[in-house]
Short mmCIF file of C-alpha atoms (C1' of nucleotides) in Angstrom, two decimals:
data_model
loop_
_atom_site.label_atom_id
_atom_site.label_comp_id
_atom_site.label_asym_id
_atom_site.label_seq_id
_atom_site.Cartn_x
_atom_site.Cartn_y
_atom_site.Cartn_z
CA MET Z 1 -0.06 0.12 -0.03
CA LEU Z 2 2.74 2.26 0.69
CA LYS Z 3 4.02 2.63 -2.79
CA HIS Z 4 0.51 3.73 -3.95
CA THR Z 5 0.55 6.47 -1.08
CA PHE Z 6 1.05 10.11 -2.00
CA CYS Z 7 -0.77 11.85 1.12
CA HIS Z 8 2.14 11.86 3.24
CA SER Z 9 3.55 14.48 0.96
CA PRO Z 10 3.20 18.29 2.15
CA ARG Z 11 -0.05 20.13 1.20
CA LEU Z 12 -1.40 17.13 -0.36
CA SER Z 13 -4.91 15.70 0.91
CA VAL Z 14 -6.25 12.26 0.72
CA THR Z 15 -8.84 13.98 -2.23
CA ASP Z 16 -5.57 15.03 -3.90
CA GLU Z 17 -4.30 11.61 -3.78
CA GLN Z 18 -7.59 9.99 -4.84
CA SER Z 19 -7.41 12.32 -8.07
CA LEU Z 20 -4.09 11.28 -8.66
CA TRP Z 21 -5.17 7.50 -8.54
CA GLU Z 22 -7.83 8.20 -10.78
CA GLU Z 23 -5.48 10.03 -13.45
CA GLY Z 24 -3.56 7.07 -13.76
CA TYR Z 25 -0.73 7.86 -11.29
CA SER Z 26 -0.61 4.71 -9.39
CA THR Z 27 2.94 4.43 -7.38
CA TRP Z 28 5.80 6.72 -6.98
CA LYS Z 29 7.52 5.58 -9.94
CA ASP Z 30 4.48 7.20 -12.33
CA ILE Z 31 5.37 10.39 -10.59
CA VAL Z 32 9.02 10.48 -10.68
CA TRP Z 33 9.17 9.30 -14.35
CA SER Z 34 6.16 11.62 -15.51
CA GLU Z 35 6.96 14.83 -17.71
CA LYS Z 36 4.39 16.75 -16.15
CA LEU Z 37 2.00 16.47 -13.13
CA PRO Z 38 -1.61 17.43 -12.72
CA LEU Z 39 -1.27 19.33 -9.30
CA LYS Z 40 -0.40 22.72 -8.48
CA TYR Z 41 3.25 23.95 -8.54
CA LYS Z 42 4.04 23.61 -4.80
CA GLN Z 43 2.39 20.31 -4.51
CA ASN Z 44 4.09 18.89 -7.50
CA GLN Z 45 7.60 20.12 -6.35
CA ALA Z 46 6.67 18.62 -3.01
CA LEU Z 47 5.37 15.34 -4.48
CA LEU Z 48 8.39 14.78 -6.66
CA ASP Z 49 10.45 15.11 -3.43
CA THR Z 50 8.39 13.13 -1.27
CA CYS Z 51 8.47 10.12 -3.79
CA ARG Z 52 11.78 9.98 -4.35
CA LYS Z 53 12.47 9.91 -0.43
CA SER Z 54 9.89 7.34 -0.14
CA ALA Z 55 11.35 4.89 -2.25
CA PHE Z 56 14.73 5.57 -0.39
CA HIS Z 57 13.05 4.90 2.92
CA LEU Z 58 11.05 2.22 2.23
CA GLY Z 59 14.10 0.34 0.99
CA ASN Z 60 15.96 0.89 4.15
CA SER Z 61 12.88 -0.58 6.06
CA ASP Z 62 12.56 2.92 7.57
CA ALA Z 63 8.84 2.83 9.30
CA SER Z 64 9.35 5.87 10.81
CA PHE Z 65 9.46 8.13 8.00
CA PHE Z 66 6.08 7.02 6.86
CA TYR Z 67 4.97 7.23 10.45
CA ASN Z 68 5.77 10.56 10.95
CA THR Z 69 4.75 12.07 7.80
CA LEU Z 70 1.58 10.42 7.19
CA PRO Z 71 -1.48 11.79 8.34
CA THR Z 72 -2.83 9.42 11.75
CA LYS Z 73 -5.91 8.32 10.10
CA GLU Z 74 -3.75 6.81 7.62
CA HIS Z 75 -1.00 4.87 9.70
CA TRP Z 76 -3.02 1.68 9.05
CA ARG Z 77 -1.28 1.50 5.47
CA LEU Z 78 2.36 0.81 7.18
CA PHE Z 79 0.62 -2.69 8.10
CA LYS Z 80 1.36 -4.86 4.91
CA ASP Z 81 4.98 -3.43 4.17
CA PHE Z 82 6.20 -4.14 7.89
CA ARG Z 83 4.03 -6.97 8.68
CA GLU Z 84 7.42 -9.36 8.98
CA LYS Z 85 8.46 -6.67 11.91
CA THR Z 86 5.24 -6.11 13.41
CA ALA Z 87 4.30 -7.08 17.21
CA PHE Z 88 0.84 -7.15 18.53
CA PHE Z 89 0.83 -6.69 22.28
CA ASP Z 90 -1.57 -6.11 24.96
CA ILE Z 91 -1.11 -5.58 28.95
CA GLU Z 92 -3.12 -6.45 31.93
CA THR Z 93 -2.78 -4.20 35.00
CA THR Z 94 -4.24 -3.99 38.70
CA GLY Z 95 -6.24 -0.88 37.61
CA LEU Z 96 -6.56 2.27 34.96
CA ASP Z 97 -4.60 4.61 37.16
CA ARG Z 98 -1.01 4.20 36.16
CA ASN Z 99 0.15 6.24 39.25
CA LYS Z 100 -1.31 3.93 41.61
CA ASN Z 101 -1.34 0.62 39.70
CA HIS Z 102 1.10 -1.73 38.09
CA ILE Z 103 1.45 -4.06 35.04
CA THR Z 104 0.53 -7.61 35.71
CA THR Z 105 1.02 -9.41 32.29
CA ILE Z 106 2.08 -8.47 29.03
CA VAL Z 107 1.44 -10.81 25.61
CA LEU Z 108 3.44 -10.01 22.88
CA TYR Z 109 2.76 -11.69 19.31
CA ASP Z 110 4.11 -11.43 15.93
CA GLY Z 111 2.07 -13.80 14.05
CA LEU Z 112 4.04 -16.76 14.77
CA LYS Z 113 5.69 -16.73 18.11
CA LEU Z 114 3.55 -16.09 21.14
CA ARG Z 115 5.61 -14.84 24.21
CA HIS Z 116 4.04 -13.76 27.72
CA TYR Z 117 5.67 -11.69 30.64
CA VAL Z 118 4.51 -11.63 34.66
CA TYR Z 119 5.05 -9.33 37.05
CA LYS Z 120 8.16 -10.21 39.39
CA GLU Z 121 9.00 -12.96 37.05
CA ASN Z 122 10.09 -11.78 33.63
CA LEU Z 123 8.35 -8.65 32.92
CA GLU Z 124 11.60 -6.69 32.14
CA ASP Z 125 12.37 -9.06 29.42
CA PHE Z 126 9.75 -7.61 27.38
CA CYS Z 127 11.90 -4.55 27.23
CA LYS Z 128 14.10 -6.19 24.94
CA ASP Z 129 11.94 -8.59 23.14
CA ILE Z 130 10.07 -5.46 21.71
CA GLU Z 131 13.06 -3.83 20.41
CA ASP Z 132 13.02 -6.58 17.49
CA TYR Z 133 10.07 -4.94 15.97
CA LYS Z 134 9.47 -1.99 13.42
CA LEU Z 135 5.72 -1.71 14.04
CA ILE Z 136 3.68 -2.26 17.01
CA VAL Z 137 -0.08 -2.83 17.12
CA SER Z 138 -2.90 -2.33 19.88
CA TYR Z 139 -6.22 -1.61 20.70
CA ASN Z 140 -6.54 1.71 22.54
CA GLY Z 141 -2.79 1.31 23.34
CA LYS Z 142 -1.83 4.64 22.49
CA SER Z 143 -3.56 6.27 25.46
CA PHE Z 144 -3.57 3.45 27.93
CA ASP Z 145 -1.15 0.50 27.28
CA ALA Z 146 1.85 2.41 25.65
CA PRO Z 147 2.01 5.30 28.20
CA PHE Z 148 1.62 2.36 30.90
CA ILE Z 149 4.88 0.35 29.55
CA ARG Z 150 6.76 3.55 29.61
CA GLU Z 151 6.17 4.64 33.09
CA ASN Z 152 6.25 1.32 34.45
CA LEU Z 153 9.09 -0.28 32.57
CA LYS Z 154 10.78 2.91 31.82
CA ILE Z 155 11.32 2.28 28.37
CA PRO Z 156 10.96 4.51 25.45
CA LEU Z 157 8.69 2.50 23.40
CA ASN Z 158 8.81 4.89 20.41
CA GLN Z 159 8.30 2.46 17.40
CA PRO Z 160 5.68 3.23 15.12
CA HIS Z 161 2.18 2.41 16.49
CA ILE Z 162 -1.08 1.51 14.85
CA ASP Z 163 -3.85 1.70 17.36
CA LEU Z 164 -6.79 -0.25 16.05
CA ARG Z 165 -9.28 1.56 18.25
CA TYR Z 166 -9.47 4.57 15.79
CA VAL Z 167 -9.05 2.61 12.43
CA LEU Z 168 -11.93 0.23 13.32
CA ASN Z 169 -13.91 3.28 14.32
CA SER Z 170 -13.44 5.25 11.18
CA LEU Z 171 -14.64 1.63 9.41
CA GLY Z 172 -17.77 2.02 11.83
CA TYR Z 173 -16.75 -0.03 14.28
CA ARG Z 174 -16.84 1.23 17.79
CA GLY Z 175 -17.88 0.47 21.16
CA GLY Z 176 -14.78 -1.65 22.39
CA LEU Z 177 -12.33 -4.52 21.59
CA LYS Z 178 -14.81 -6.93 22.87
CA SER Z 179 -17.86 -5.44 20.76
CA CYS Z 180 -15.84 -5.00 17.41
CA GLU Z 181 -14.93 -8.55 17.77
CA ARG Z 182 -18.54 -9.71 17.92
CA GLN Z 183 -19.66 -7.48 15.17
CA LEU Z 184 -16.87 -8.98 13.04
CA ASN Z 185 -17.73 -12.92 14.16
CA ILE Z 186 -14.36 -13.28 15.90
CA ASN Z 187 -14.61 -16.26 18.35
CA ARG Z 188 -13.57 -15.95 22.12
CA ARG Z 189 -13.50 -19.75 22.61
CA GLY Z 190 -14.45 -20.23 26.08
CA LEU Z 191 -13.59 -16.79 27.41
CA GLU Z 192 -16.59 -14.77 26.34
CA GLU Z 193 -16.94 -13.69 30.39
CA VAL Z 194 -13.85 -12.58 30.85
CA ASP Z 195 -13.13 -8.85 30.74
CA GLY Z 196 -10.62 -6.39 31.90
CA PHE Z 197 -12.16 -5.89 35.11
CA MET Z 198 -12.17 -9.86 35.87
CA ALA Z 199 -8.21 -9.74 34.70
CA ILE Z 200 -7.89 -8.11 38.29
CA LEU Z 201 -9.50 -10.28 40.22
CA LEU Z 202 -7.85 -13.27 38.50
CA TRP Z 203 -4.48 -11.84 39.24
CA GLU Z 204 -5.74 -11.05 43.02
CA ARG Z 205 -6.64 -14.77 43.43
CA TYR Z 206 -3.02 -15.73 41.88
CA ILE Z 207 -1.38 -13.36 44.04
CA LYS Z 208 -3.43 -14.16 47.72
CA TYR Z 209 -3.51 -18.02 47.17
CA GLY Z 210 -0.79 -18.78 44.72
CA ASP Z 211 -3.39 -19.88 42.50
CA GLU Z 212 -1.46 -21.13 39.30
CA LYS Z 213 -4.80 -21.60 37.54
CA ALA Z 214 -6.04 -18.28 37.96
CA LEU Z 215 -2.69 -17.00 36.39
CA GLU Z 216 -2.83 -19.21 33.33
CA THR Z 217 -6.74 -17.81 33.02
CA LEU Z 218 -5.42 -14.61 33.02
CA LEU Z 219 -2.74 -15.15 30.60
CA ALA Z 220 -5.02 -17.16 28.36
CA TYR Z 221 -7.27 -14.39 28.36
CA ASN Z 222 -4.54 -11.76 27.67
CA ALA Z 223 -3.09 -13.75 24.73
CA LEU Z 224 -6.26 -14.33 22.88
CA ASP Z 225 -6.91 -10.57 23.13
CA VAL Z 226 -3.41 -10.59 21.28
CA ILE Z 227 -4.28 -13.15 18.86
CA ASN Z 228 -7.53 -11.57 17.85
CA LEU Z 229 -5.65 -8.30 17.16
CA GLU Z 230 -3.86 -9.43 14.39
CA VAL Z 231 -7.37 -10.66 12.96
CA LEU Z 232 -8.72 -7.53 13.48
CA MET Z 233 -5.55 -5.43 11.87
CA ILE Z 234 -6.00 -7.80 8.80
CA ILE Z 235 -9.80 -7.44 8.33
CA ALA Z 236 -9.13 -3.61 8.98
CA PHE Z 237 -6.62 -3.62 6.31
CA ASN Z 238 -8.64 -5.26 3.94
CA GLN Z 239 -11.70 -3.04 4.38
CA LYS Z 240 -9.42 -0.01 4.16
CA THR Z 241 -7.71 -1.18 0.72
CA ALA Z 242 -11.09 -2.23 -0.43
CA GLU Z 243 -11.85 1.74 -0.57
CA THR Z 244 -8.92 2.31 -3.00
CA PRO Z 245 -8.27 1.18 -6.39
CA PHE Z 246 -5.70 -1.52 -4.88
CA LYS Z 247 -7.75 -4.37 -3.91
CA HIS Z 248 -5.05 -6.81 -4.95
CA LEU Z 249 -3.41 -6.01 -1.70
CA ARG Z 250 -6.31 -7.96 0.18
CA ILE Z 251 -4.56 -10.16 2.89
CA PRO Z 252 -5.89 -13.75 3.83
CA VAL Z 253 -7.15 -14.00 7.39
CA PRO Z 254 -4.83 -16.43 9.39
CA THR Z 255 -6.06 -19.35 11.15
CA ALA Z 256 -5.74 -19.35 15.03
CA PRO Z 257 -2.09 -20.24 16.17
CA LYS Z 258 -2.58 -23.16 18.75
CA MET Z 259 -2.93 -22.08 22.05
CA THR Z 260 -1.16 -24.02 25.33
CA LEU Z 261 -2.79 -21.56 28.00
CA ILE Z 262 -5.96 -23.13 28.99
CA PRO Z 263 -8.50 -21.23 30.68
CA ASP Z 264 -10.31 -22.58 33.89
CA ASN Z 265 -13.84 -22.25 33.69
CA GLU Z 266 -14.35 -23.29 37.20
CA ILE Z 267 -12.38 -20.32 38.43
CA ILE Z 268 -14.09 -18.05 36.14
CA GLN Z 269 -17.73 -18.94 37.35
CA LYS Z 270 -16.56 -18.88 40.90
CA ILE Z 271 -15.06 -15.05 40.12
CA LYS Z 272 -18.22 -13.87 38.40
CA GLY Z 273 -20.24 -11.68 40.36
CA ILE Z 274 -17.63 -10.92 42.81
CA ASP Z 275 -17.31 -7.16 43.67
CA SER Z 276 -14.32 -4.98 43.95
CA TYR Z 277 -14.18 -5.89 47.62
CA GLY Z 278 -14.19 -9.52 47.02
CA ARG Z 279 -17.60 -10.31 48.40
CA LEU Z 280 -19.94 -12.59 46.65
"C1'" DT R 1 5.17 41.85 -12.02
"C1'" DG R 2 2.72 43.35 -7.93
"C1'" DT R 3 -1.30 42.60 -5.02
"C1'" DA R 4 -5.97 41.95 -3.82
"C1'" DG R 5 -9.37 38.25 -3.48
"C1'" DT R 6 -10.08 33.23 -3.29
"C1'" DT R 7 -9.17 28.54 -2.21
"C1'" DT R 8 -6.97 25.14 0.38
"C1'" DC R 9 -4.23 23.30 4.10
"C1'" DT R 10 -2.80 23.71 8.89
"C1'" DT R 11 -3.46 24.76 13.47
"C1'" DT R 12 -6.47 25.37 17.98
"C1'" DG R 13 -9.92 24.15 21.36
"C1'" DG R 14 -13.58 21.65 23.59
"C1'" DC R 15 -16.11 17.20 23.89
"C1'" DA R 16 -16.43 11.90 24.02
"C1'" DA R 17 -14.52 7.21 24.20
"C1'" DA R 18 -11.40 3.48 25.64
"C1'" DG R 19 -8.34 0.75 28.09
"C1'" DG R 20 -7.82 -2.58 33.82
"C1'" DC I 1 -11.12 5.84 38.83
"C1'" DC I 2 -6.93 9.25 33.98
"C1'" DT I 3 -4.97 10.13 30.06
"C1'" DT I 4 -4.66 10.12 25.08
"C1'" DT I 5 -6.51 10.57 20.77
"C1'" DG I 6 -9.55 11.73 17.01
"C1'" DC I 7 -13.64 14.32 15.54
"C1'" DC I 8 -15.49 18.84 14.33
"C1'" DA I 9 -15.77 23.35 13.63
"C1'" DA I 10 -13.45 27.80 13.66
"C1'" DA I 11 -9.58 30.68 12.95
"C1'" DG I 12 -5.07 31.24 10.72
"C1'" DA I 13 -1.42 31.06 7.33
"C1'" DA I 14 -0.03 29.87 2.56
"C1'" DA I 15 -0.45 29.37 -1.87
"C1'" DC I 16 -2.73 29.92 -6.20
"C1'" DT I 17 -5.71 33.08 -9.65
"C1'" DA I 18 -6.69 37.02 -11.81
"C1'" DC I 19 -6.01 41.24 -13.38
"C1'" DA I 20 -4.03 45.51 -14.65
#
DNA sequence: TGTAGTTTCTTTGGCAAAGG
DNA sequence: CCTTTGCCAAAGAAACTACA
């Protein structure tokens, strides 16, 4: 998708880009090799420069160049070109306030390998593992997960970051991650009843009683969220490209990876209905 | 070529939504 | 509970057009 992108050039809107596509300018090459361009003087100058730079930066696998020049609404375009270097991630915490609460677990998924990190066990390993990726994807992570990680783990976490909340929102899907999954018929396989609040209670149970099954259930929930992020990203990417002339960019939806973390339904049922003071 | 007038892009501010 | 972001409207800054 990036090779077809022109709207990261100064003074060039997505509408201008649309008209370029309609006039037959499909890729950066078509601009660079063209005798004369159909836009206004300053736009043409900038566009020529942008297309040359873009070819260079894509050749260098430099995601930041595109991230910094594209309008935020168009960040989804980075996905296909940087898919091999993309990490999906999600955190669970003891609450929403990052001054009072801390991270309990993190799950990291790159489409092949699923890794998890646990507070006071191996949480810090996340810091070096995430460095291998050039693009990170989350749901509402720009305002929640990423600032929480920066504060808690003291890392910059400054990779280009696609927040699916806003991508899905622009496609008409709103109401939170679980709601988006339902609208798109994405399965939650035995974890339908777990939510962020229960994640706190599962963690408390693990800490209080050393209940390993509670931790595994929490990690299974955390992992499922992250696995579904990839599916959502691909569906969103396909719907976005369907709005352009470049439908051949469609990505097949992957089959779910095998899960070794097994949620414990007995614990889920037990915790369901407990209020924030731990009473039934 | 210089400048007024118009179009187009960018910045600013207040509001609502989402995460555990 | 708190923070960040996108959205939308309005104002501001650039750049383009027309005309003498």
